Tab-separated table of C-alpha atoms and ligand atoms in Angstrom:
chain	number	residue	atom	x	y	z
Q	4	UNK	CA	20.745	19.104	14.640
Q	5	UNK	CA	21.219	17.276	11.251
Q	6	UNK	CA	21.731	19.194	8.018
Q	7	UNK	CA	20.006	17.910	4.814
Q	8	UNK	CA	20.927	19.220	1.307
Q	9	UNK	CA	18.300	18.493	-1.353
Q	10	UNK	CA	20.553	19.063	-4.292
Q	11	UNK	CA	19.244	19.745	-7.852
Q	12	UNK	CA	17.679	16.197	-8.148
Q	13	UNK	CA	14.454	14.661	-7.124
Q	14	UNK	CA	12.616	15.735	-3.986
Q	15	UNK	CA	8.947	15.955	-3.394
Q	16	UNK	CA	7.713	17.787	-0.126
Q	17	UNK	CA	4.204	16.161	-0.832
Q	18	UNK	CA	5.739	12.633	-0.206
Q	19	UNK	CA	6.240	13.593	3.583
Q	20	UNK	CA	3.598	10.991	4.695
Q	21	UNK	CA	5.408	8.297	2.843
Q	22	UNK	CA	8.781	9.355	4.448
Q	23	UNK	CA	7.215	9.554	7.908
Q	24	UNK	CA	5.627	6.147	7.509
Q	25	UNK	CA	8.977	4.592	6.356
Q	26	UNK	CA	10.530	6.130	9.530
Q	27	UNK	CA	7.799	4.794	11.847
Q	28	UNK	CA	7.903	1.291	10.253
Q	29	UNK	CA	11.570	1.169	10.611
Q	30	UNK	CA	11.566	2.429	14.128
Q	31	UNK	CA	8.783	-0.086	15.053
Q	32	UNK	CA	11.143	-2.892	13.755
Q	33	UNK	CA	14.042	-1.552	15.684
Q	34	UNK	CA	12.069	-1.288	18.953
Q	35	UNK	CA	10.946	-4.921	18.595
Q	36	UNK	CA	14.350	-6.289	17.337
Q	37	UNK	CA	16.428	-8.930	19.144
Q	38	UNK	CA	19.186	-9.214	16.607
Q	39	UNK	CA	21.135	-6.869	14.150
Q	40	UNK	CA	19.266	-5.280	11.452
Q	41	UNK	CA	20.069	-4.203	7.812
Q	42	UNK	CA	17.966	-1.614	6.088
Q	43	UNK	CA	18.196	-0.717	2.381
Q	44	UNK	CA	17.081	2.651	0.894
Q	45	UNK	CA	17.207	1.270	-2.602
Q	46	UNK	CA	16.371	4.562	-4.570
Q	47	UNK	CA	17.383	7.102	-2.193
Q	48	UNK	CA	17.227	10.334	-4.242
Q	49	UNK	CA	19.051	12.761	-1.907
Q	50	UNK	CA	19.059	10.156	0.907
Q	51	UNK	CA	16.422	11.837	3.079
Q	52	UNK	CA	14.824	8.540	4.138
Q	53	UNK	CA	18.079	6.883	5.302
Q	54	UNK	CA	19.119	10.045	6.971
Q	55	UNK	CA	15.933	10.141	8.916
Q	56	UNK	CA	16.268	6.388	9.641
Q	57	UNK	CA	19.543	7.100	11.168
Q	58	UNK	CA	18.216	9.963	13.316
Q	59	UNK	CA	14.807	8.948	14.139
Q	60	UNK	CA	14.375	5.234	13.816
Q	61	UNK	CA	17.320	3.742	15.703
Q	62	UNK	CA	15.337	3.285	18.820
Q	63	UNK	CA	17.009	0.216	20.298
Q	64	UNK	CA	20.657	0.883	21.374
Q	65	UNK	CA	21.138	-2.884	22.057
Q	66	UNK	CA	20.579	-3.691	18.365
Q	67	UNK	CA	23.308	-2.933	15.765
Q	68	UNK	CA	21.715	-1.480	12.529
Q	69	UNK	CA	23.477	-1.124	9.198
Q	70	UNK	CA	22.053	1.244	6.681
Q	71	UNK	CA	22.654	0.803	2.928
Q	72	UNK	CA	21.864	4.011	0.973
Q	73	UNK	CA	21.789	3.678	-2.840
Q	74	UNK	CA	20.717	5.642	-5.827
Q	75	UNK	CA	21.424	4.443	-9.444
Q	76	UNK	CA	22.294	7.926	-10.529
Q	77	UNK	CA	26.225	8.319	-9.750
Q	78	UNK	CA	25.768	12.197	-9.777
Q	79	UNK	CA	23.789	11.963	-6.610
Q	80	UNK	CA	26.374	10.080	-4.588
Q	81	UNK	CA	28.382	13.265	-3.303
Q	82	UNK	CA	24.962	14.568	-2.072
Q	83	UNK	CA	24.119	11.367	-0.392
Q	84	UNK	CA	27.660	11.154	1.050
Q	85	UNK	CA	27.330	14.774	2.537
Q	86	UNK	CA	23.919	13.959	3.903
Q	87	UNK	CA	25.025	10.657	5.400
Q	88	UNK	CA	27.958	12.376	7.214
Q	89	UNK	CA	25.442	12.991	10.089
Q	90	UNK	CA	24.678	9.312	10.557
Q	91	UNK	CA	26.057	7.840	13.623
Q	92	UNK	CA	25.525	4.243	12.688
Q	93	UNK	CA	27.366	2.027	10.199
Q	94	UNK	CA	26.416	2.762	6.637
Q	95	UNK	CA	27.118	1.784	2.989
Q	96	UNK	CA	26.679	4.411	0.229
Q	97	UNK	CA	26.425	3.272	-3.329
Q	98	UNK	CA	25.396	4.295	-6.872
Q	99	UNK	CA	24.356	1.028	-8.280
Q	100	UNK	CA	21.490	-0.117	-10.581
Q	101	UNK	CA	18.883	-1.509	-8.246
Q	102	UNK	CA	18.554	-4.964	-9.914
Q	103	UNK	CA	22.299	-5.484	-9.638
Q	104	UNK	CA	22.435	-4.549	-6.049
Q	105	UNK	CA	19.437	-6.859	-5.208
Q	106	UNK	CA	20.875	-9.684	-7.361
Q	107	UNK	CA	24.342	-9.454	-5.830
Q	108	UNK	CA	22.769	-9.391	-2.348
Q	109	UNK	CA	20.777	-12.514	-3.081
Q	110	UNK	CA	23.923	-14.502	-4.358
Q	111	UNK	CA	26.016	-13.179	-1.328
Q	112	UNK	CA	23.115	-14.212	1.019
Q	113	UNK	CA	23.079	-10.519	2.374
Q	114	UNK	CA	19.442	-10.356	3.485
Q	115	UNK	CA	17.682	-7.143	4.457
Q	116	UNK	CA	15.235	-6.635	7.116
Q	117	UNK	CA	13.705	-3.583	5.554
Q	118	UNK	CA	13.769	-2.506	1.908
Q	119	UNK	CA	12.394	0.929	0.872
Q	120	UNK	CA	11.788	0.852	-2.946
Q	121	UNK	CA	10.644	4.324	-3.896
Q	122	UNK	CA	10.569	3.930	-7.702
Q	123	UNK	CA	9.487	6.037	-10.595
Q	124	UNK	CA	7.030	4.157	-12.799
Q	125	UNK	CA	6.065	0.589	-11.958
Q	126	UNK	CA	8.541	-1.383	-9.879
Q	127	UNK	CA	7.492	-4.677	-11.504
Q	128	UNK	CA	10.713	-6.270	-12.492
Q	129	UNK	CA	12.376	-5.383	-9.130
Q	130	UNK	CA	9.595	-7.097	-6.983
Q	131	UNK	CA	10.985	-10.603	-7.286
Q	132	UNK	CA	14.597	-9.751	-6.488
Q	133	UNK	CA	13.429	-7.405	-3.592
Q	134	UNK	CA	11.405	-10.319	-2.074
Q	135	UNK	CA	14.284	-12.792	-2.445
Q	136	UNK	CA	16.701	-10.213	-0.799
Q	137	UNK	CA	14.374	-9.930	2.250
Q	138	UNK	CA	14.692	-11.828	5.408
Q	139	UNK	CA	11.825	-13.812	6.723
Q	140	UNK	CA	9.322	-11.253	8.319
Q	141	UNK	CA	11.240	-8.603	6.501
Q	142	UNK	CA	9.449	-5.448	5.352
Q	143	UNK	CA	9.023	-3.971	1.880
Q	144	UNK	CA	7.763	-0.472	1.352
Q	145	UNK	CA	6.975	-0.218	-2.256
Q	146	UNK	CA	5.918	2.725	-4.405
Q	147	UNK	CA	4.567	2.788	-7.993
Q	148	UNK	CA	3.684	5.971	-9.911
Q	149	UNK	CA	2.134	3.898	-12.744
Q	150	UNK	CA	-1.569	4.870	-12.203
Q	151	UNK	CA	-2.709	4.307	-15.722
Q	152	UNK	CA	-2.467	0.508	-16.036
Q	153	UNK	CA	-3.941	-0.447	-12.702
Q	154	UNK	CA	-6.867	1.918	-12.888
Q	155	UNK	CA	-8.020	0.629	-16.239
Q	156	UNK	CA	-6.830	3.547	-18.403
Q	157	UNK	CA	-4.284	1.400	-20.188
Q	158	UNK	CA	-5.802	-2.114	-20.529
Q	159	UNK	CA	-3.074	-3.564	-22.613
Q	160	UNK	CA	-0.516	-2.009	-20.253
Q	161	UNK	CA	-2.202	-3.852	-17.249
Q	162	UNK	CA	-2.109	-7.107	-18.986
Q	163	UNK	CA	1.711	-6.628	-19.715
Q	164	UNK	CA	2.721	-5.230	-16.240
Q	165	UNK	CA	0.262	-6.844	-13.806
Q	166	UNK	CA	-0.928	-9.897	-15.825
Q	167	UNK	CA	-4.450	-8.740	-14.981
Q	168	UNK	CA	-7.505	-7.154	-16.494
Q	169	UNK	CA	-8.102	-3.657	-15.164
Q	170	UNK	CA	-11.316	-1.751	-15.792
Q	171	UNK	CA	-12.296	1.844	-14.725
Q	172	UNK	CA	-13.916	1.786	-11.407
Q	173	UNK	CA	-15.046	4.735	-9.177
Q	174	UNK	CA	-12.676	3.413	-6.434
Q	175	UNK	CA	-9.711	3.637	-8.731
Q	176	UNK	CA	-7.095	4.265	-6.165
Q	177	UNK	CA	-8.195	1.116	-4.173
Q	178	UNK	CA	-8.377	-1.014	-7.327
Q	179	UNK	CA	-4.719	0.191	-8.097
Q	180	UNK	CA	-3.535	-0.872	-4.705
Q	181	UNK	CA	-5.283	-4.233	-4.870
Q	182	UNK	CA	-3.798	-4.866	-8.327
Q	183	UNK	CA	-0.376	-4.160	-7.007
Q	184	UNK	CA	-0.822	-6.351	-3.920
Q	185	UNK	CA	-2.132	-9.127	-6.051
Q	186	UNK	CA	1.017	-8.930	-8.145
Q	187	UNK	CA	3.461	-9.047	-5.085
Q	188	UNK	CA	1.496	-11.774	-3.457
Q	189	UNK	CA	1.713	-14.076	-6.516
Q	190	UNK	CA	5.538	-13.331	-6.761
Q	191	UNK	CA	5.910	-14.078	-2.924
Q	192	UNK	CA	3.799	-17.302	-3.318
Q	193	UNK	CA	5.953	-18.530	-6.220
Q	194	UNK	CA	8.764	-18.483	-3.622
Q	195	UNK	CA	6.670	-20.465	-1.266
Q	196	UNK	CA	6.405	-17.406	1.023
Q	197	UNK	CA	3.356	-15.557	2.364
Q	198	UNK	CA	2.673	-11.825	2.113
Q	199	UNK	CA	0.739	-9.734	4.532
Q	200	UNK	CA	-0.258	-6.193	3.575
Q	201	UNK	CA	0.447	-3.910	6.476
Q	202	UNK	CA	-0.919	-0.616	5.024
Q	203	UNK	CA	-1.860	0.658	1.616
Q	204	UNK	CA	-2.595	4.180	0.518
Q	205	UNK	CA	-2.526	6.688	-2.335
Q	206	UNK	CA	-3.130	10.310	-3.050
Q	207	UNK	CA	-4.051	9.506	-6.601
Q	208	UNK	CA	-0.475	9.733	-8.068
Q	209	UNK	CA	1.699	7.374	-6.174
Q	210	UNK	CA	0.360	3.938	-4.897
Q	211	UNK	CA	2.163	2.849	-1.749
Q	212	UNK	CA	2.313	-0.435	-0.078
Q	213	UNK	CA	3.935	-1.687	3.162
Q	214	UNK	CA	4.185	-5.436	3.097
Q	215	UNK	CA	5.643	-8.213	5.329
Q	216	UNK	CA	7.152	-11.299	3.874
Q	217	UNK	CA	6.152	-14.339	5.752
Q	218	UNK	CA	8.047	-17.499	5.889
Q	219	UNK	CA	5.039	-19.635	5.139
Q	220	UNK	CA	1.827	-18.929	3.341
Q	221	UNK	CA	-0.968	-18.612	5.974
Q	222	UNK	CA	-3.678	-21.373	5.412
Q	223	UNK	CA	-6.344	-20.160	3.042
Q	224	UNK	CA	-4.583	-17.059	1.791
Q	225	UNK	CA	-4.997	-18.235	-1.833
Q	226	UNK	CA	-8.640	-17.258	-1.396
Q	227	UNK	CA	-7.444	-13.540	-1.239
Q	228	UNK	CA	-6.822	-13.461	-4.899
Q	229	UNK	CA	-10.033	-12.803	-6.954
Q	230	UNK	CA	-12.016	-10.985	-9.356
Q	231	UNK	CA	-14.085	-7.841	-8.857
Q	232	UNK	CA	-17.085	-7.173	-11.221
Q	233	UNK	CA	-18.959	-3.939	-11.580
Q	234	UNK	CA	-21.897	-3.065	-13.784
Q	235	UNK	CA	-21.494	0.458	-15.117
Q	236	UNK	CA	-25.129	0.741	-15.790
Q	237	UNK	CA	-26.770	-0.287	-12.413
Q	238	UNK	CA	-23.609	0.049	-10.303
Q	239	UNK	CA	-23.977	-3.495	-8.846
Q	240	UNK	CA	-20.613	-4.913	-7.640
Q	241	UNK	CA	-19.651	-8.474	-7.028
Q	242	UNK	CA	-16.442	-10.268	-5.828
Q	243	UNK	CA	-15.331	-13.881	-6.433
Q	244	UNK	CA	-12.061	-15.631	-5.158
Q	245	UNK	CA	-10.370	-17.379	-8.103
Q	246	UNK	CA	-10.295	-20.468	-6.132
Q	247	UNK	CA	-14.077	-20.873	-6.203
Q	248	UNK	CA	-14.785	-19.090	-9.348
Q	249	UNK	CA	-18.210	-19.951	-10.735
Q	250	UNK	CA	-20.602	-18.083	-13.059
Q	251	UNK	CA	-21.567	-14.388	-12.443
Q	252	UNK	CA	-25.219	-13.945	-11.280
Q	253	UNK	CA	-27.284	-11.260	-13.068
Q	254	UNK	CA	-26.728	-7.739	-11.981
Q	255	UNK	CA	-29.609	-5.457	-10.877
Q	256	UNK	CA	-30.355	-4.304	-14.357
Q	257	UNK	CA	-33.755	-4.976	-15.935
Q	258	UNK	CA	-33.941	-7.611	-18.676
Q	259	UNK	CA	-30.303	-8.392	-18.767
Q	260	UNK	CA	-29.279	-5.028	-20.075
Q	261	UNK	CA	-26.178	-4.784	-17.801
Q	262	UNK	CA	-22.854	-6.241	-18.283
Q	263	UNK	CA	-20.100	-6.869	-15.913
Q	264	UNK	CA	-16.679	-5.249	-16.187
Q	265	UNK	CA	-14.292	-7.669	-14.510
Q	266	UNK	CA	-10.984	-6.676	-13.031
Q	267	UNK	CA	-8.368	-9.003	-11.668
Q	268	UNK	CA	-6.939	-11.283	-10.613
Q	269	UNK	CA	-6.245	-8.831	-7.737
Q	270	UNK	CA	-6.025	-8.898	-3.954
Q	271	UNK	CA	-9.502	-9.140	-2.409
Q	272	UNK	CA	-8.304	-9.535	1.249
Q	273	UNK	CA	-7.664	-6.680	3.814
Q	274	UNK	CA	-5.593	-3.737	2.795
Q	275	UNK	CA	-4.566	-2.686	6.221
Q	276	UNK	CA	-3.303	-4.176	9.533
Q	277	UNK	CA	-5.205	-2.200	12.135
Q	278	UNK	CA	-3.247	-3.508	15.120
Q	279	UNK	CA	0.002	-2.424	13.730
Q	280	UNK	CA	-1.408	0.823	12.678
Q	281	UNK	CA	-2.602	1.341	16.241
Q	282	UNK	CA	0.881	0.804	17.583
Q	283	UNK	CA	2.394	3.113	14.883
Q	284	UNK	CA	-0.066	5.813	15.861
Q	285	UNK	CA	0.876	5.500	19.431
Q	286	UNK	CA	4.663	5.586	18.647
Q	287	UNK	CA	4.065	8.613	16.368
Q	288	UNK	CA	2.273	10.484	19.068
Q	289	UNK	CA	5.249	9.717	21.366
Q	290	UNK	CA	7.474	11.379	18.819
Q	291	UNK	CA	5.416	14.474	18.284
Q	292	UNK	CA	4.425	16.591	15.392
Q	293	UNK	CA	7.872	17.910	14.481
Q	294	UNK	CA	8.837	14.435	13.403
Q	295	UNK	CA	5.504	12.891	12.287
Q	296	UNK	CA	3.396	15.528	10.542
Q	297	UNK	CA	-0.334	15.862	11.498
Q	298	UNK	CA	-1.252	14.847	7.908
Q	299	UNK	CA	0.533	11.534	8.370
Q	300	UNK	CA	-1.168	10.878	11.742
Q	301	UNK	CA	-4.651	11.720	10.154
Q	302	UNK	CA	-3.772	9.227	7.246
Q	303	UNK	CA	-2.945	6.437	9.798
Q	304	UNK	CA	-6.148	7.066	11.732
Q	305	UNK	CA	-8.152	6.884	8.591
Q	306	UNK	CA	-6.424	3.645	7.474
Q	307	UNK	CA	-6.683	2.115	10.973
Q	308	UNK	CA	-10.473	2.758	11.043
Q	309	UNK	CA	-10.972	0.849	7.823
Q	310	UNK	CA	-9.082	-2.451	7.338
Q	311	UNK	CA	-10.255	-2.567	3.680
Q	312	UNK	CA	-11.421	-6.215	4.384
Q	313	UNK	CA	-13.616	-6.345	1.231
Q	314	UNK	CA	-13.347	-4.431	-2.093
Q	315	UNK	CA	-16.979	-3.434	-2.524
Q	316	UNK	CA	-16.923	0.290	-2.216
Q	317	UNK	CA	-19.319	3.064	-3.445
Q	318	UNK	CA	-18.655	6.731	-3.728
Q	319	UNK	CA	-21.607	8.560	-1.982
Q	320	UNK	CA	-21.856	10.821	-5.117
Q	321	UNK	CA	-22.683	7.766	-7.033
Q	322	UNK	CA	-25.374	6.722	-4.468
Q	323	UNK	CA	-26.901	10.291	-4.758
Q	324	UNK	CA	-26.818	10.162	-8.543
Q	325	UNK	CA	-28.578	6.709	-8.528
Q	326	UNK	CA	-31.278	7.908	-6.104
Q	327	UNK	CA	-31.770	11.189	-7.845
Q	328	UNK	CA	-31.751	13.227	-4.574
Q	329	UNK	CA	-29.930	16.312	-3.445
Q	330	UNK	CA	-26.673	16.373	-1.670
Q	331	UNK	CA	-24.690	13.211	-0.670
Q	332	UNK	CA	-25.591	11.563	2.485
Q	333	UNK	CA	-23.110	12.239	5.383
Q	334	UNK	CA	-20.685	9.290	5.643
Q	335	UNK	CA	-20.719	8.858	9.337
Q	336	UNK	CA	-24.593	8.385	9.687
Q	337	UNK	CA	-24.591	6.196	6.564
Q	338	UNK	CA	-21.937	3.854	8.048
Q	339	UNK	CA	-23.916	3.721	11.439
Q	340	UNK	CA	-27.215	3.144	9.517
Q	341	UNK	CA	-25.770	0.214	7.699
Q	342	UNK	CA	-24.127	-1.240	10.879
Q	343	UNK	CA	-27.524	-0.939	12.682
Q	344	UNK	CA	-29.146	-2.872	9.822
Q	345	UNK	CA	-26.563	-5.719	10.360
Q	346	UNK	CA	-24.109	-4.907	7.579
Q	347	UNK	CA	-20.470	-4.421	7.810
Q	348	UNK	CA	-19.588	-0.783	6.887
Q	349	UNK	CA	-16.795	1.730	7.125
Q	350	UNK	CA	-15.852	4.947	5.608
Q	351	UNK	CA	-13.151	4.078	3.207
Q	352	UNK	CA	-9.708	4.992	4.402
Q	353	UNK	CA	-8.277	4.912	0.929
Q	354	UNK	CA	-10.565	7.383	-1.042
Q	355	UNK	CA	-12.454	10.277	0.535
Q	356	UNK	CA	-16.300	10.197	0.289
Q	357	UNK	CA	-16.682	6.405	-0.251
Q	358	UNK	CA	-18.319	3.790	1.835
Q	359	UNK	CA	-17.238	0.164	2.079
Q	360	UNK	CA	-19.906	-2.359	2.888
Q	361	UNK	CA	-21.150	-5.931	2.432
Q	362	UNK	CA	-24.630	-4.645	1.734
Q	363	UNK	CA	-25.669	-4.976	-1.930
Q	364	UNK	CA	-26.526	-1.834	-3.779
Q	365	UNK	CA	-30.313	-1.949	-3.543
Q	366	UNK	CA	-30.136	-2.232	0.121
Q	367	UNK	CA	-27.459	0.501	0.365
Q	368	UNK	CA	-29.717	2.815	-1.771
Q	369	UNK	CA	-32.660	1.975	0.476
Q	370	UNK	CA	-30.694	2.980	3.619
Q	371	UNK	CA	-29.479	6.139	1.955
Q	372	UNK	CA	-33.071	7.015	0.989
Q	373	UNK	CA	-34.306	6.417	4.638
Q	374	UNK	CA	-31.561	8.756	5.859
Q	375	UNK	CA	-32.631	11.492	3.504
Q	376	UNK	CA	-36.221	10.828	4.740
Q	377	UNK	CA	-34.814	11.699	8.254
Q	378	UNK	CA	-33.296	14.846	6.858
Q	379	UNK	CA	-29.541	13.629	7.505
Y	419	SAM	C1	11.218	8.717	-6.444
Y	419	SAM	S1	12.857	9.147	-6.439
Y	419	SAM	C2	13.382	8.762	-4.745
Y	419	SAM	C3	13.045	9.777	-3.752
Y	419	SAM	C4	13.426	9.553	-2.380
Y	419	SAM	N1	13.076	8.164	-1.852
Y	419	SAM	C5	12.704	10.489	-1.407
Y	419	SAM	O1	12.020	10.217	-0.404
Y	419	SAM	O2	12.908	11.764	-1.705
Y	419	SAM	C6	13.525	7.807	-7.387
Y	419	SAM	C7	15.069	7.594	-7.470
Y	419	SAM	O3	15.430	6.392	-8.043
Y	419	SAM	C8	16.502	6.538	-8.727
Y	419	SAM	N2	16.524	5.410	-9.692
Y	419	SAM	C9	15.742	5.190	-10.769
Y	419	SAM	N3	15.901	4.074	-11.461
Y	419	SAM	C10	16.861	3.419	-10.698
Y	419	SAM	C11	17.443	2.141	-10.614
Y	419	SAM	N4	17.115	1.271	-11.800
Y	419	SAM	N5	18.339	1.727	-9.763
Y	419	SAM	C12	18.686	2.583	-8.818
Y	419	SAM	N6	18.122	3.832	-8.619
Y	419	SAM	C13	17.177	4.301	-9.581
Y	419	SAM	C14	16.487	7.868	-9.319
Y	419	SAM	O4	17.816	8.387	-9.630
Y	419	SAM	C15	15.794	8.747	-8.318
Y	419	SAM	O5	16.647	9.378	-7.500
Y	420	ZN	ZN1	-26.426	-3.921	-14.142
């Protein structure tokens, strides 16, 4: 059994789902690998992720895997060294600034198959070198704790760190994830590479993305960058790809009293890759609950059930407020009623109590009202 010391530094038990997912993603890569792999835990803290990679993710004995464990704080190195003593595989333990490590790897053509970048604040300046240090089809697991800019609470900050307008929106976590994916996609496209979101989630404090770098930009992917508009007054939402940007139609307010609040450019394509999530769920179930916590499994199931294919999402609380009726409609029957009426609909996997649909708000409200009539 491996021993892990947490030391006096940074460790958050609440980040367990992110660590579980890092392990599952690495393990999935190992299971499907046909050549040696290199994994980088760039901001390792006490080194827990890399230790778990070494113990739980090396699923393919035929594939040699090198782990590089780094934390910029040199005081952490003895702790990382002690924790890594239990690693059976080849490893490199360093205390370097992340930008230096990445830039040197790029110059030395030392590519990684997986980079876990678990940053404090916004990882902005590290995105470009992290993408350049990834092998084609490599994976980037990226965290940001900057919630203020992408959720519209620091608009000048959003212009600076995302190059985008960010306005307050009830689906704030989702908007923050879309802003972050949009930023990474633009950086990948600048390199002539494609970017595929694998899964995206938040608990409101940290915004996490798993992304695959693709050798080529899939045809039409530029359509996945766009603007999201919302009228605070009537609640209407509209989306436009930047590629086909035209005027905004009137919202649902009477006599032109409404005004669109526009966010973007941001990612308007899918947030999740359901097929991969399905495989990760099956692999997690094989490992069991000691390794992958029930909370992580539930999170994956929620994300898998909602690909996040369009950014029009309404909280049921808002629907109730606009209808002026009692309690919120149950999400399951609402989704079913929308689907029965021919709309795309799912319960948001990103924020609780929200419905994603391509129905426009008046139709959505009508369906809610009819459900109330049926006493659901
Ligand atoms: C969020 S913690 C990492 C937690 C760890 N991944 C876990 O799962 O417990 C961020 C770490 O990044 C390190 N760090 C911050 N800025 C850095 C930089 N520029 N280069 C390298 N490491 C850095 C800090 O010392 C800190 O330990
Ligand atoms: Zn309006």
